[in-house]
JSON list of C-alpha atoms in Angstrom, two decimals:
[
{"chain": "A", "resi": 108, "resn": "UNK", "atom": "CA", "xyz": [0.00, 0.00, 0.00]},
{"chain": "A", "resi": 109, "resn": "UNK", "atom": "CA", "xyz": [2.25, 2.55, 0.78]},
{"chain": "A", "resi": 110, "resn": "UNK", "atom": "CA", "xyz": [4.52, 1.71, -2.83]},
{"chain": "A", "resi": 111, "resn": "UNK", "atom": "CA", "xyz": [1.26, 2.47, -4.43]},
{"chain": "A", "resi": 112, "resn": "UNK", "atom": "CA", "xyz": [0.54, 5.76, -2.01]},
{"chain": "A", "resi": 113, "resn": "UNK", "atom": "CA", "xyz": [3.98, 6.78, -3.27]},
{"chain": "A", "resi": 114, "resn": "UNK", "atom": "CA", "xyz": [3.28, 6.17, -6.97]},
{"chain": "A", "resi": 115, "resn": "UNK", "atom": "CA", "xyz": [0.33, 8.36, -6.60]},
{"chain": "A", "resi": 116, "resn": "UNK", "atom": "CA", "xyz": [2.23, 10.91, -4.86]},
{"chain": "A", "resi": 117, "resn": "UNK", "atom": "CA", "xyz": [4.59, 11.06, -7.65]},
{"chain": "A", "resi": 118, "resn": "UNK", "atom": "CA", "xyz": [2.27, 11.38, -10.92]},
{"chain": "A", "resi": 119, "resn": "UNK", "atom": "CA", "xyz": [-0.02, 13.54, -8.85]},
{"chain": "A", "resi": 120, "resn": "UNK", "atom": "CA", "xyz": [3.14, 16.22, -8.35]},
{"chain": "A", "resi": 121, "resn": "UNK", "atom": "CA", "xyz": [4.06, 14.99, -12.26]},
{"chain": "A", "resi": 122, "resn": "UNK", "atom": "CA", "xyz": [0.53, 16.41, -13.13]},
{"chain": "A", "resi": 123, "resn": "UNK", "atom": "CA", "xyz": [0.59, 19.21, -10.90]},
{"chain": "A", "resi": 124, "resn": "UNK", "atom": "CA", "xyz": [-2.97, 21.21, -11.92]},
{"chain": "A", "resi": 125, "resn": "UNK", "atom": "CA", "xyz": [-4.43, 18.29, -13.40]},
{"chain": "A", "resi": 126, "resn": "UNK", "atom": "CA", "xyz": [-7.35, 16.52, -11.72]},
{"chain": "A", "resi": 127, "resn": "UNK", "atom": "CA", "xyz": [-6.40, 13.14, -10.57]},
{"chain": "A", "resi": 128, "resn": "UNK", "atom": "CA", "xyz": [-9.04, 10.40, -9.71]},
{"chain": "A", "resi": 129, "resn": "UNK", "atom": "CA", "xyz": [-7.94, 7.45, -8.00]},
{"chain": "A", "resi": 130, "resn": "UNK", "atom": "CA", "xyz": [-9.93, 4.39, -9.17]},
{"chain": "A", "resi": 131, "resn": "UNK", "atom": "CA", "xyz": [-10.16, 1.30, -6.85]},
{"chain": "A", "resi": 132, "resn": "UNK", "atom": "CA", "xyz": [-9.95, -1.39, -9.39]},
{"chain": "A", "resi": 133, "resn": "UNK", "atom": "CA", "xyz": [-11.17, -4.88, -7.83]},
{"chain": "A", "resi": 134, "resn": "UNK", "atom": "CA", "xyz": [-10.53, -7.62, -10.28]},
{"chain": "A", "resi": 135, "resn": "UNK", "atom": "CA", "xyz": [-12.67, -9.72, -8.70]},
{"chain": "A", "resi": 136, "resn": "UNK", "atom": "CA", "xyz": [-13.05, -13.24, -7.46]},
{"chain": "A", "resi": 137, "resn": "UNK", "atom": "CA", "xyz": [-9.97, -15.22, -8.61]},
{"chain": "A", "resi": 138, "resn": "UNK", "atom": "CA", "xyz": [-8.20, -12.79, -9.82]},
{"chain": "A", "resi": 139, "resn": "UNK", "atom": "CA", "xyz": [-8.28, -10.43, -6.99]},
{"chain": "A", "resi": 140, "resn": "UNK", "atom": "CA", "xyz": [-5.11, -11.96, -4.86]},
{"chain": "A", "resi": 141, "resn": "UNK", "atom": "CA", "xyz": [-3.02, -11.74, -7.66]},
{"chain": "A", "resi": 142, "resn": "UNK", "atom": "CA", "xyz": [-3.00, -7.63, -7.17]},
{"chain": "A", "resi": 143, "resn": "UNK", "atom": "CA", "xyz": [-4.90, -6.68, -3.85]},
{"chain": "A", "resi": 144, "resn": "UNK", "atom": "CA", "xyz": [-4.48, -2.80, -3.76]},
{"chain": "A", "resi": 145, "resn": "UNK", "atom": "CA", "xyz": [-4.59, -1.87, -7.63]},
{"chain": "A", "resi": 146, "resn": "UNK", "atom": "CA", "xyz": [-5.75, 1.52, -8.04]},
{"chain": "A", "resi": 147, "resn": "UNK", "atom": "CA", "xyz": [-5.90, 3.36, -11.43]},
{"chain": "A", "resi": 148, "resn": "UNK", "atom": "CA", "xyz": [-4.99, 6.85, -11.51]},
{"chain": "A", "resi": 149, "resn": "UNK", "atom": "CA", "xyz": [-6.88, 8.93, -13.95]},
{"chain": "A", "resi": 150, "resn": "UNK", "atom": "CA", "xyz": [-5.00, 11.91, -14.56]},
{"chain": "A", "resi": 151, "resn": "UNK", "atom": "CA", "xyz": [-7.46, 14.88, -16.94]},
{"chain": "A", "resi": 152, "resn": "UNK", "atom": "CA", "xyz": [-6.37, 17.23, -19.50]},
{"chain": "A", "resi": 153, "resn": "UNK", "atom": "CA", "xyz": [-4.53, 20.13, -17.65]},
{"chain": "A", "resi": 154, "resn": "UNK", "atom": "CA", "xyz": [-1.48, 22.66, -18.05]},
{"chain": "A", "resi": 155, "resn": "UNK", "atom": "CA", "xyz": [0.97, 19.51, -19.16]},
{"chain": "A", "resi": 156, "resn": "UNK", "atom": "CA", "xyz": [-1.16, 18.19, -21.61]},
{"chain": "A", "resi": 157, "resn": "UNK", "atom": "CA", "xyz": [-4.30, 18.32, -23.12]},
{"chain": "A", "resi": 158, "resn": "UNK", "atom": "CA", "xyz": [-4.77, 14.31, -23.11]},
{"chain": "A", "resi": 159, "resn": "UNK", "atom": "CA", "xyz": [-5.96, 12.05, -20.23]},
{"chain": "A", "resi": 160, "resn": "UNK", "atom": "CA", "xyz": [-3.98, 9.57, -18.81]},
{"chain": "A", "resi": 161, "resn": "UNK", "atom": "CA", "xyz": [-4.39, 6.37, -17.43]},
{"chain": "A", "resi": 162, "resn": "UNK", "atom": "CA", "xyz": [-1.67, 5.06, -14.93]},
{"chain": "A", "resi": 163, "resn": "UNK", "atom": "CA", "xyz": [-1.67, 1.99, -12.77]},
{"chain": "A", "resi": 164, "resn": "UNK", "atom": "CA", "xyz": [-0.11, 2.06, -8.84]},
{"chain": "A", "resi": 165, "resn": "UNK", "atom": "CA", "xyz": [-0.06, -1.29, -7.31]},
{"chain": "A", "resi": 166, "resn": "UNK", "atom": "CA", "xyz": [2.16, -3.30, -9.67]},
{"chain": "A", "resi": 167, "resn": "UNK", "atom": "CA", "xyz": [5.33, -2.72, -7.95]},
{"chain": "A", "resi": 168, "resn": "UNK", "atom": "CA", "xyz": [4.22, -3.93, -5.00]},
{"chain": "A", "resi": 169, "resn": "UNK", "atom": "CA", "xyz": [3.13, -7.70, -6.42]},
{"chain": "A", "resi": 170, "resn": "UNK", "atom": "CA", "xyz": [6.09, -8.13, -8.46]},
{"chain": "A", "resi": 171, "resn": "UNK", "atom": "CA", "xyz": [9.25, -6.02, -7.49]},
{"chain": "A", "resi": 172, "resn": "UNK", "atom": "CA", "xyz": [12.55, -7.29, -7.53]},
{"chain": "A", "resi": 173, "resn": "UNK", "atom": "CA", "xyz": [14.98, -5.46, -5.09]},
{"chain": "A", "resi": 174, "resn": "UNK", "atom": "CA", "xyz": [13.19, -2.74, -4.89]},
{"chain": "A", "resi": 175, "resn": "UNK", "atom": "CA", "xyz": [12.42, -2.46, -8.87]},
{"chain": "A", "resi": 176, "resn": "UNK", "atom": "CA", "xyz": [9.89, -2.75, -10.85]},
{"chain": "A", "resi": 177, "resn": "UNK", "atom": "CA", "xyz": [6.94, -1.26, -13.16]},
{"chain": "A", "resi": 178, "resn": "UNK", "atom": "CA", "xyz": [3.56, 0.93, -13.26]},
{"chain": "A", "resi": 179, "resn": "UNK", "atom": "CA", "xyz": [2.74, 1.59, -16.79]},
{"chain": "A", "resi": 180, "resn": "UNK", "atom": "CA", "xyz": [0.67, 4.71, -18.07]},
{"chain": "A", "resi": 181, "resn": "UNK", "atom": "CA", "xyz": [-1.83, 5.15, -21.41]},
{"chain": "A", "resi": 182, "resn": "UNK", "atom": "CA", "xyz": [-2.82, 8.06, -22.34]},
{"chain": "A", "resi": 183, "resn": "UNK", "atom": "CA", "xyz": [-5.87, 8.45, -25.13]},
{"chain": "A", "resi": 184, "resn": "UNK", "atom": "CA", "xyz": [-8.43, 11.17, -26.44]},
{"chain": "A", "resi": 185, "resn": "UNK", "atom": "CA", "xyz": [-10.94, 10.84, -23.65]},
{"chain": "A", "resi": 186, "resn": "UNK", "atom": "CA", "xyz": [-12.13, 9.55, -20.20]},
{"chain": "A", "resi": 187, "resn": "UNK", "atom": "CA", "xyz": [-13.27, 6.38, -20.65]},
{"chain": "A", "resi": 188, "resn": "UNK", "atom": "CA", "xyz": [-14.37, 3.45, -18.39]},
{"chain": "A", "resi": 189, "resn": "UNK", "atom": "CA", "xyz": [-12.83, 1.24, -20.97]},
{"chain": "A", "resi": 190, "resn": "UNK", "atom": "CA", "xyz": [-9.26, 2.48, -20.43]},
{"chain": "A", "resi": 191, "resn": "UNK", "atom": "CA", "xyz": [-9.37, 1.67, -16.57]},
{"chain": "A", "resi": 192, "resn": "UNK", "atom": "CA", "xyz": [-10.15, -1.75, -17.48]},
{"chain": "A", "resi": 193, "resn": "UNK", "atom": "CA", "xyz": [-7.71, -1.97, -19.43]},
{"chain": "A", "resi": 194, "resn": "UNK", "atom": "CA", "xyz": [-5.07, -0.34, -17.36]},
{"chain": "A", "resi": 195, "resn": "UNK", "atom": "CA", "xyz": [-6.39, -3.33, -14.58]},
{"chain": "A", "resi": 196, "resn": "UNK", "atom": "CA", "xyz": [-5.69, -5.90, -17.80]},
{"chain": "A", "resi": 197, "resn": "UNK", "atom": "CA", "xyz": [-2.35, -4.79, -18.28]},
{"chain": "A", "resi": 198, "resn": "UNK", "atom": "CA", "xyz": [-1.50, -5.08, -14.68]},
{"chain": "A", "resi": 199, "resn": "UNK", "atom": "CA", "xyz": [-3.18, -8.49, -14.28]},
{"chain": "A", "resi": 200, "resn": "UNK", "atom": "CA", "xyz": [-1.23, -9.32, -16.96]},
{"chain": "A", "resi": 201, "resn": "UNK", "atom": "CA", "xyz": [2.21, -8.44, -15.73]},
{"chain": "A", "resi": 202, "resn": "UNK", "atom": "CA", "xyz": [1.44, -9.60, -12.37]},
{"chain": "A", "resi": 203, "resn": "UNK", "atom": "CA", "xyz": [0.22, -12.94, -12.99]},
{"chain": "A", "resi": 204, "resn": "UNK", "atom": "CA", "xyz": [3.20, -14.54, -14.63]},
{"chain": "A", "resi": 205, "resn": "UNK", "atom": "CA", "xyz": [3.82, -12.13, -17.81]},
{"chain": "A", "resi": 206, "resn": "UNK", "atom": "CA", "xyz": [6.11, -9.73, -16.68]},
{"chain": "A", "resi": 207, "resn": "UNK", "atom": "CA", "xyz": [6.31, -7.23, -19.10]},
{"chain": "A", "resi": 208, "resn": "UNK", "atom": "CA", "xyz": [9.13, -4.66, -19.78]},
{"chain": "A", "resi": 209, "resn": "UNK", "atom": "CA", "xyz": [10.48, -2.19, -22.80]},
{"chain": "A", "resi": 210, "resn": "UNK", "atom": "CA", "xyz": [9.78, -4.08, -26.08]},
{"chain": "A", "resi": 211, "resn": "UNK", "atom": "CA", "xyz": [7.28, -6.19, -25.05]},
{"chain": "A", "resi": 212, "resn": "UNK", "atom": "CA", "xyz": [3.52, -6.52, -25.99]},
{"chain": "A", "resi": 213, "resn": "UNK", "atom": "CA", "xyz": [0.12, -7.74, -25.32]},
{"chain": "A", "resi": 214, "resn": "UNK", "atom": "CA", "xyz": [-2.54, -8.58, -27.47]},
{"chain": "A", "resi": 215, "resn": "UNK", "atom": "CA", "xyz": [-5.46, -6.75, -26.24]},
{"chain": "A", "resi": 216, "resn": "UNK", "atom": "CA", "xyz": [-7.94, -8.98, -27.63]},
{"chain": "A", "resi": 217, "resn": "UNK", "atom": "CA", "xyz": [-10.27, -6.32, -28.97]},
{"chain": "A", "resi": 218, "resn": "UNK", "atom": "CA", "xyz": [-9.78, -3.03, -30.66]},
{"chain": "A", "resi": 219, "resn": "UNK", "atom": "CA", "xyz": [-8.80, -0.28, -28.50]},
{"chain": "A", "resi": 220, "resn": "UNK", "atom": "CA", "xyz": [-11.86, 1.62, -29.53]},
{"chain": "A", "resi": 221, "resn": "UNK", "atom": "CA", "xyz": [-14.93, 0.19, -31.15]},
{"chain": "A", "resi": 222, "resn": "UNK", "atom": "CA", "xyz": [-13.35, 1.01, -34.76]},
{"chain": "A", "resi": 223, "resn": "UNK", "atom": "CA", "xyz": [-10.03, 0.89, -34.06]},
{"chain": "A", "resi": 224, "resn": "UNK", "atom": "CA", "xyz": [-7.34, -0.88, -35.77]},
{"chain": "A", "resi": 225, "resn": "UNK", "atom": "CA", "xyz": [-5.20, -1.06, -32.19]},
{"chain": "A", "resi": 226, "resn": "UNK", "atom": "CA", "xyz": [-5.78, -4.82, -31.03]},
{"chain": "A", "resi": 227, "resn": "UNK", "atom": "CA", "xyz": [-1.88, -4.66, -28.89]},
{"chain": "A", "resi": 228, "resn": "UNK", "atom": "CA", "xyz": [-0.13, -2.95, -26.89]},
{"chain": "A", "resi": 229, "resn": "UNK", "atom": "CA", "xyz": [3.56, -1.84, -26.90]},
{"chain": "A", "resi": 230, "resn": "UNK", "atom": "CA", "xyz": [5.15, -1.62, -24.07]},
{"chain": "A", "resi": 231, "resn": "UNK", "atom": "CA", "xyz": [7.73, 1.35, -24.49]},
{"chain": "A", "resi": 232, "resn": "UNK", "atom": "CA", "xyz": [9.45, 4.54, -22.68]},
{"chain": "A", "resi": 233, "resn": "UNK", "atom": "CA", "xyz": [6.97, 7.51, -21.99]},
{"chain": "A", "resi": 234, "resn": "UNK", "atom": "CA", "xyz": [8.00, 9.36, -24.65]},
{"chain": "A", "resi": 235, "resn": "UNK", "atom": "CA", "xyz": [4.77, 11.86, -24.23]},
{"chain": "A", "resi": 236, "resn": "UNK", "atom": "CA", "xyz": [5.65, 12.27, -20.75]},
{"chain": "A", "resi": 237, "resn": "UNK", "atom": "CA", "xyz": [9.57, 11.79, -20.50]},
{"chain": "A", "resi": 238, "resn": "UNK", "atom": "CA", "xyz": [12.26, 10.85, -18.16]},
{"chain": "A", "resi": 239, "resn": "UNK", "atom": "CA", "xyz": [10.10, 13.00, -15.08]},
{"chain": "A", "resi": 240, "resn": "UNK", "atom": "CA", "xyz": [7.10, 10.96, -14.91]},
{"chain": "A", "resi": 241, "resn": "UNK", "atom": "CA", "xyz": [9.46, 7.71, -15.70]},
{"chain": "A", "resi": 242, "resn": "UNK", "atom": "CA", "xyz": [11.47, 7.51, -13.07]},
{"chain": "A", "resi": 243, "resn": "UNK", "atom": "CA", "xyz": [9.15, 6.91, -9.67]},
{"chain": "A", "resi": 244, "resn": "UNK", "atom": "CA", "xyz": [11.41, 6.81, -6.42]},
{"chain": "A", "resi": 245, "resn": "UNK", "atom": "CA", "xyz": [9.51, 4.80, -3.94]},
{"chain": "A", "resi": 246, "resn": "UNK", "atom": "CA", "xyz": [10.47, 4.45, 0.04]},
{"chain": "A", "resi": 247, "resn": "UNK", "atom": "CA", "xyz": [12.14, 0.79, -0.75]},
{"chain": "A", "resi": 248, "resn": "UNK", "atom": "CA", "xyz": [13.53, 1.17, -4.35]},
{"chain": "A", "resi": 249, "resn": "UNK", "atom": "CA", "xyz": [11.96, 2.47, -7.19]},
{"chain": "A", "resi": 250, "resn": "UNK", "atom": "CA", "xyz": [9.54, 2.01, -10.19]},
{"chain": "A", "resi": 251, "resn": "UNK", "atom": "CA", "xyz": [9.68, 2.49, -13.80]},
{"chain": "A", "resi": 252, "resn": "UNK", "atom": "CA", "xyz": [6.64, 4.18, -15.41]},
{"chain": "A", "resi": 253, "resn": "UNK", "atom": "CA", "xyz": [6.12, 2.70, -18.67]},
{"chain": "A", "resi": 254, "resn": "UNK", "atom": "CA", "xyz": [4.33, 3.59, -21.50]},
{"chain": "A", "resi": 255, "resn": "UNK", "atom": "CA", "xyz": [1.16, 1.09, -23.07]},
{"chain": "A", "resi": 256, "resn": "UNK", "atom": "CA", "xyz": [1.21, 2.46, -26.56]},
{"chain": "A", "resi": 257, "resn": "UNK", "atom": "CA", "xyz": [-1.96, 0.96, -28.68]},
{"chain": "A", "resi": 258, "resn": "UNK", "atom": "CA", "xyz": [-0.74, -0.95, -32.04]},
{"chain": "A", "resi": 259, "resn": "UNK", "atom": "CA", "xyz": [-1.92, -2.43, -34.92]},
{"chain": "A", "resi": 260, "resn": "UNK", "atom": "CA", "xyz": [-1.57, -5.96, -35.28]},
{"chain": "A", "resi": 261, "resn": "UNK", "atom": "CA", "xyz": [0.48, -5.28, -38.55]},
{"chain": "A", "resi": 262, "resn": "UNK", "atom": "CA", "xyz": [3.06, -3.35, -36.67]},
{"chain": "A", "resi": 263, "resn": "UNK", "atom": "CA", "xyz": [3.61, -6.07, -34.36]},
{"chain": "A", "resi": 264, "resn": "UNK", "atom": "CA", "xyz": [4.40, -8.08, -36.85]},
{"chain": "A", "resi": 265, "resn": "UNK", "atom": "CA", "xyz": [6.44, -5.79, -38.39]},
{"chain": "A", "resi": 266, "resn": "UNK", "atom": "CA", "xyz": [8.07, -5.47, -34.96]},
{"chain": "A", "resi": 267, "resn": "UNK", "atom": "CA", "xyz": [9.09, -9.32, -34.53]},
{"chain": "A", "resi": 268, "resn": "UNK", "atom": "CA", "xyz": [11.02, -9.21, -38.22]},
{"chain": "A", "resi": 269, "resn": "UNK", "atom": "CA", "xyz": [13.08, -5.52, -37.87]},
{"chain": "A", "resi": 270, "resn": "UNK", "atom": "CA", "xyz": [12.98, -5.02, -33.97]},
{"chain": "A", "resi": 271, "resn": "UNK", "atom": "CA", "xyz": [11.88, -2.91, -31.67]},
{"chain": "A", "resi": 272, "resn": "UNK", "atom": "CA", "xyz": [13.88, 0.49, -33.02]},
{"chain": "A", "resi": 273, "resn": "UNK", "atom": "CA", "xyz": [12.73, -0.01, -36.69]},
{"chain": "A", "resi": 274, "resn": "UNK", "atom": "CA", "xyz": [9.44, -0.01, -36.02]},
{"chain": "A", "resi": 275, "resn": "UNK", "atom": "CA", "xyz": [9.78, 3.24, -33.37]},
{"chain": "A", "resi": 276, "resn": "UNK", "atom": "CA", "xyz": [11.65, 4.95, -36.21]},
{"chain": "A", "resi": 277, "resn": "UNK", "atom": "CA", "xyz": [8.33, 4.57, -38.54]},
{"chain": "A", "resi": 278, "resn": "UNK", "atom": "CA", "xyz": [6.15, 5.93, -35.82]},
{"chain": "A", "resi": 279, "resn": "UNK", "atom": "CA", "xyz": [8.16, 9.01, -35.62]},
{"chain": "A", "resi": 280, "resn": "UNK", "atom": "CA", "xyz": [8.52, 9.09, -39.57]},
{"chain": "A", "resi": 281, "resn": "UNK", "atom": "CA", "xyz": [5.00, 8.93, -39.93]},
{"chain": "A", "resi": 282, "resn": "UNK", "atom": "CA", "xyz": [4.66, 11.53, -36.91]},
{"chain": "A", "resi": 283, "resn": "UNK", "atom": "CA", "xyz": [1.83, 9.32, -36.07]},
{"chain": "A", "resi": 284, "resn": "UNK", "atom": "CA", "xyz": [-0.89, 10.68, -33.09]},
{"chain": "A", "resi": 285, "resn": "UNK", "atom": "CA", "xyz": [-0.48, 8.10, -30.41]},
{"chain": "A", "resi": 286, "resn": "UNK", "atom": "CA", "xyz": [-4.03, 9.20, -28.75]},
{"chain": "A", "resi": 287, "resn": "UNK", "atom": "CA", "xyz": [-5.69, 8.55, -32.46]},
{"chain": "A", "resi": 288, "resn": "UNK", "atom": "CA", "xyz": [-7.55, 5.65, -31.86]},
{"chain": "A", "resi": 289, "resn": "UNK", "atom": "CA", "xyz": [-8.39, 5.56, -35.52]},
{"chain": "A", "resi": 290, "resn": "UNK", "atom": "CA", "xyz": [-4.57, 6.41, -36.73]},
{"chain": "A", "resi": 291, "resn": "UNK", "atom": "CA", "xyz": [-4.00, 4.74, -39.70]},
{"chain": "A", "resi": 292, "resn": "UNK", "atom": "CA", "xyz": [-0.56, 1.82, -39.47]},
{"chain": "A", "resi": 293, "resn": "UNK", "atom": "CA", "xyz": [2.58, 2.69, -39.78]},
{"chain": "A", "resi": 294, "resn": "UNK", "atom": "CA", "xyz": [3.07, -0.82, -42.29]}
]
C-alpha cells in the first residue's frame, strides 16, 4: 500500500494542476489476490497536456525485484471506463506470470476503440511524458513508469522481423498521433 501511495504521490506532483481520480480497481473473485491494492490513476487534461492519462499504482508492490519494478501509463483522447479496465488488464497481466518490460507486448484482444485498428499494446518509454514521470522513487527502491502504446496488429508483426527500433523509427517518420484511436498503421 504505501509503494502504491507513493506512486500516486509522484504522478499527482508529475501532473501538478491536473485533476487526478484514484480508481479502486477490484478484479474480482480469482483474480483479486493476484493484485490486492490496484488503483488506477486517472489523470485529466490540464497545463501539461491536453490528453488524459491512465496510470496503474499497485504493480510494484506484487512483483518487485529489489526494490524495482513497473507501473505503466496510457494516455488516449478521452475519459473512458474502458481504459481503466484496461489499465487493470495490463497489470493483471504483468502480475500474474507475464512480466512485461520495454519491447514487449500484449494482445489486447479487442480493438482499442470500437473502430479501431489497435488490437496490442507496446510496451515502451513515456515518450509523451519523459524521463520526469518515468522515473518513480519509492520508500524501498523504485519504479519504472512505462508507457502502453496501442498498435496495430500489422506493426507487431512488423516489430518481430526488424525489432523494436525499426518499427519506433516509422512511428516518428509517420509523426503518427499516439491518442488517435483511428490512426491509420505505420506498415
Amino acid at each position: 500500500m504505501q509503494a502504491a501511495e507513493a506512486v500516486e504521490s509522484h504522478v499527482r506532483e508529475f501532473f501538478d494542476g491536473h485533476a487526478v481520480e484514484v480508481v479502486e480497481y477490484d478484479l474480482g473473485p480469482g483474480h483479486r489476490e493476484v493484485l490486492v491494492d490496484l488503483r488506477v490513476l486517472v489523470v485529466g487534461p490540464g497545463p501539461r497536456t491536453d490528453c488524459w492519462a491512465y496510470v496503474t499504482a499497485g504493480c510494484w508492490s506484487e512483483v518487485e525485484q529489489d526494490g524495482h519494478g513497473l507501473e505503466f501509463v496510457m494516455t488516449a483522447h478521452v475519459r473512458d471506463q474502458r481504459f481503466v479496465e484496461l489499465m487493470a488488464m495490463i497489470a493483471y497481466y504483468h502480475c500474474g506470470g507475464h512480466l512485461l518490460d520495454v519491447e514487449h507486448s500484449m494482445p489486447i484482444g479487442k480493438p482499442w476503440v470500437p473502430g479501431s485498428t489497435c488490437e496490442h499494446l507496446l510496451i515502451s518509454l513515456p515518450y509523451l511524458h519523459g524521463p520526469d514521470l518515468e522515473h518513480c522513487p519509492l520508500p524501498e527502491g523504485h519504479a519504472r513508469i512505462l508507457w502502453a502504446l496501442p498498435v496495430t496488429t500489422a506493426e507487431i508483426e512488423f516489430r518481430r522481423h526488424h525489432g523494436h527500433e525499426a518499427l519506433e523509427q516509422l512511428f516518428d517518420e509517420a509523426e503518427i498521433i499516439p491518442t488517435d484511436p483511428f490512426r491509420a498503421s505505420v506498415v
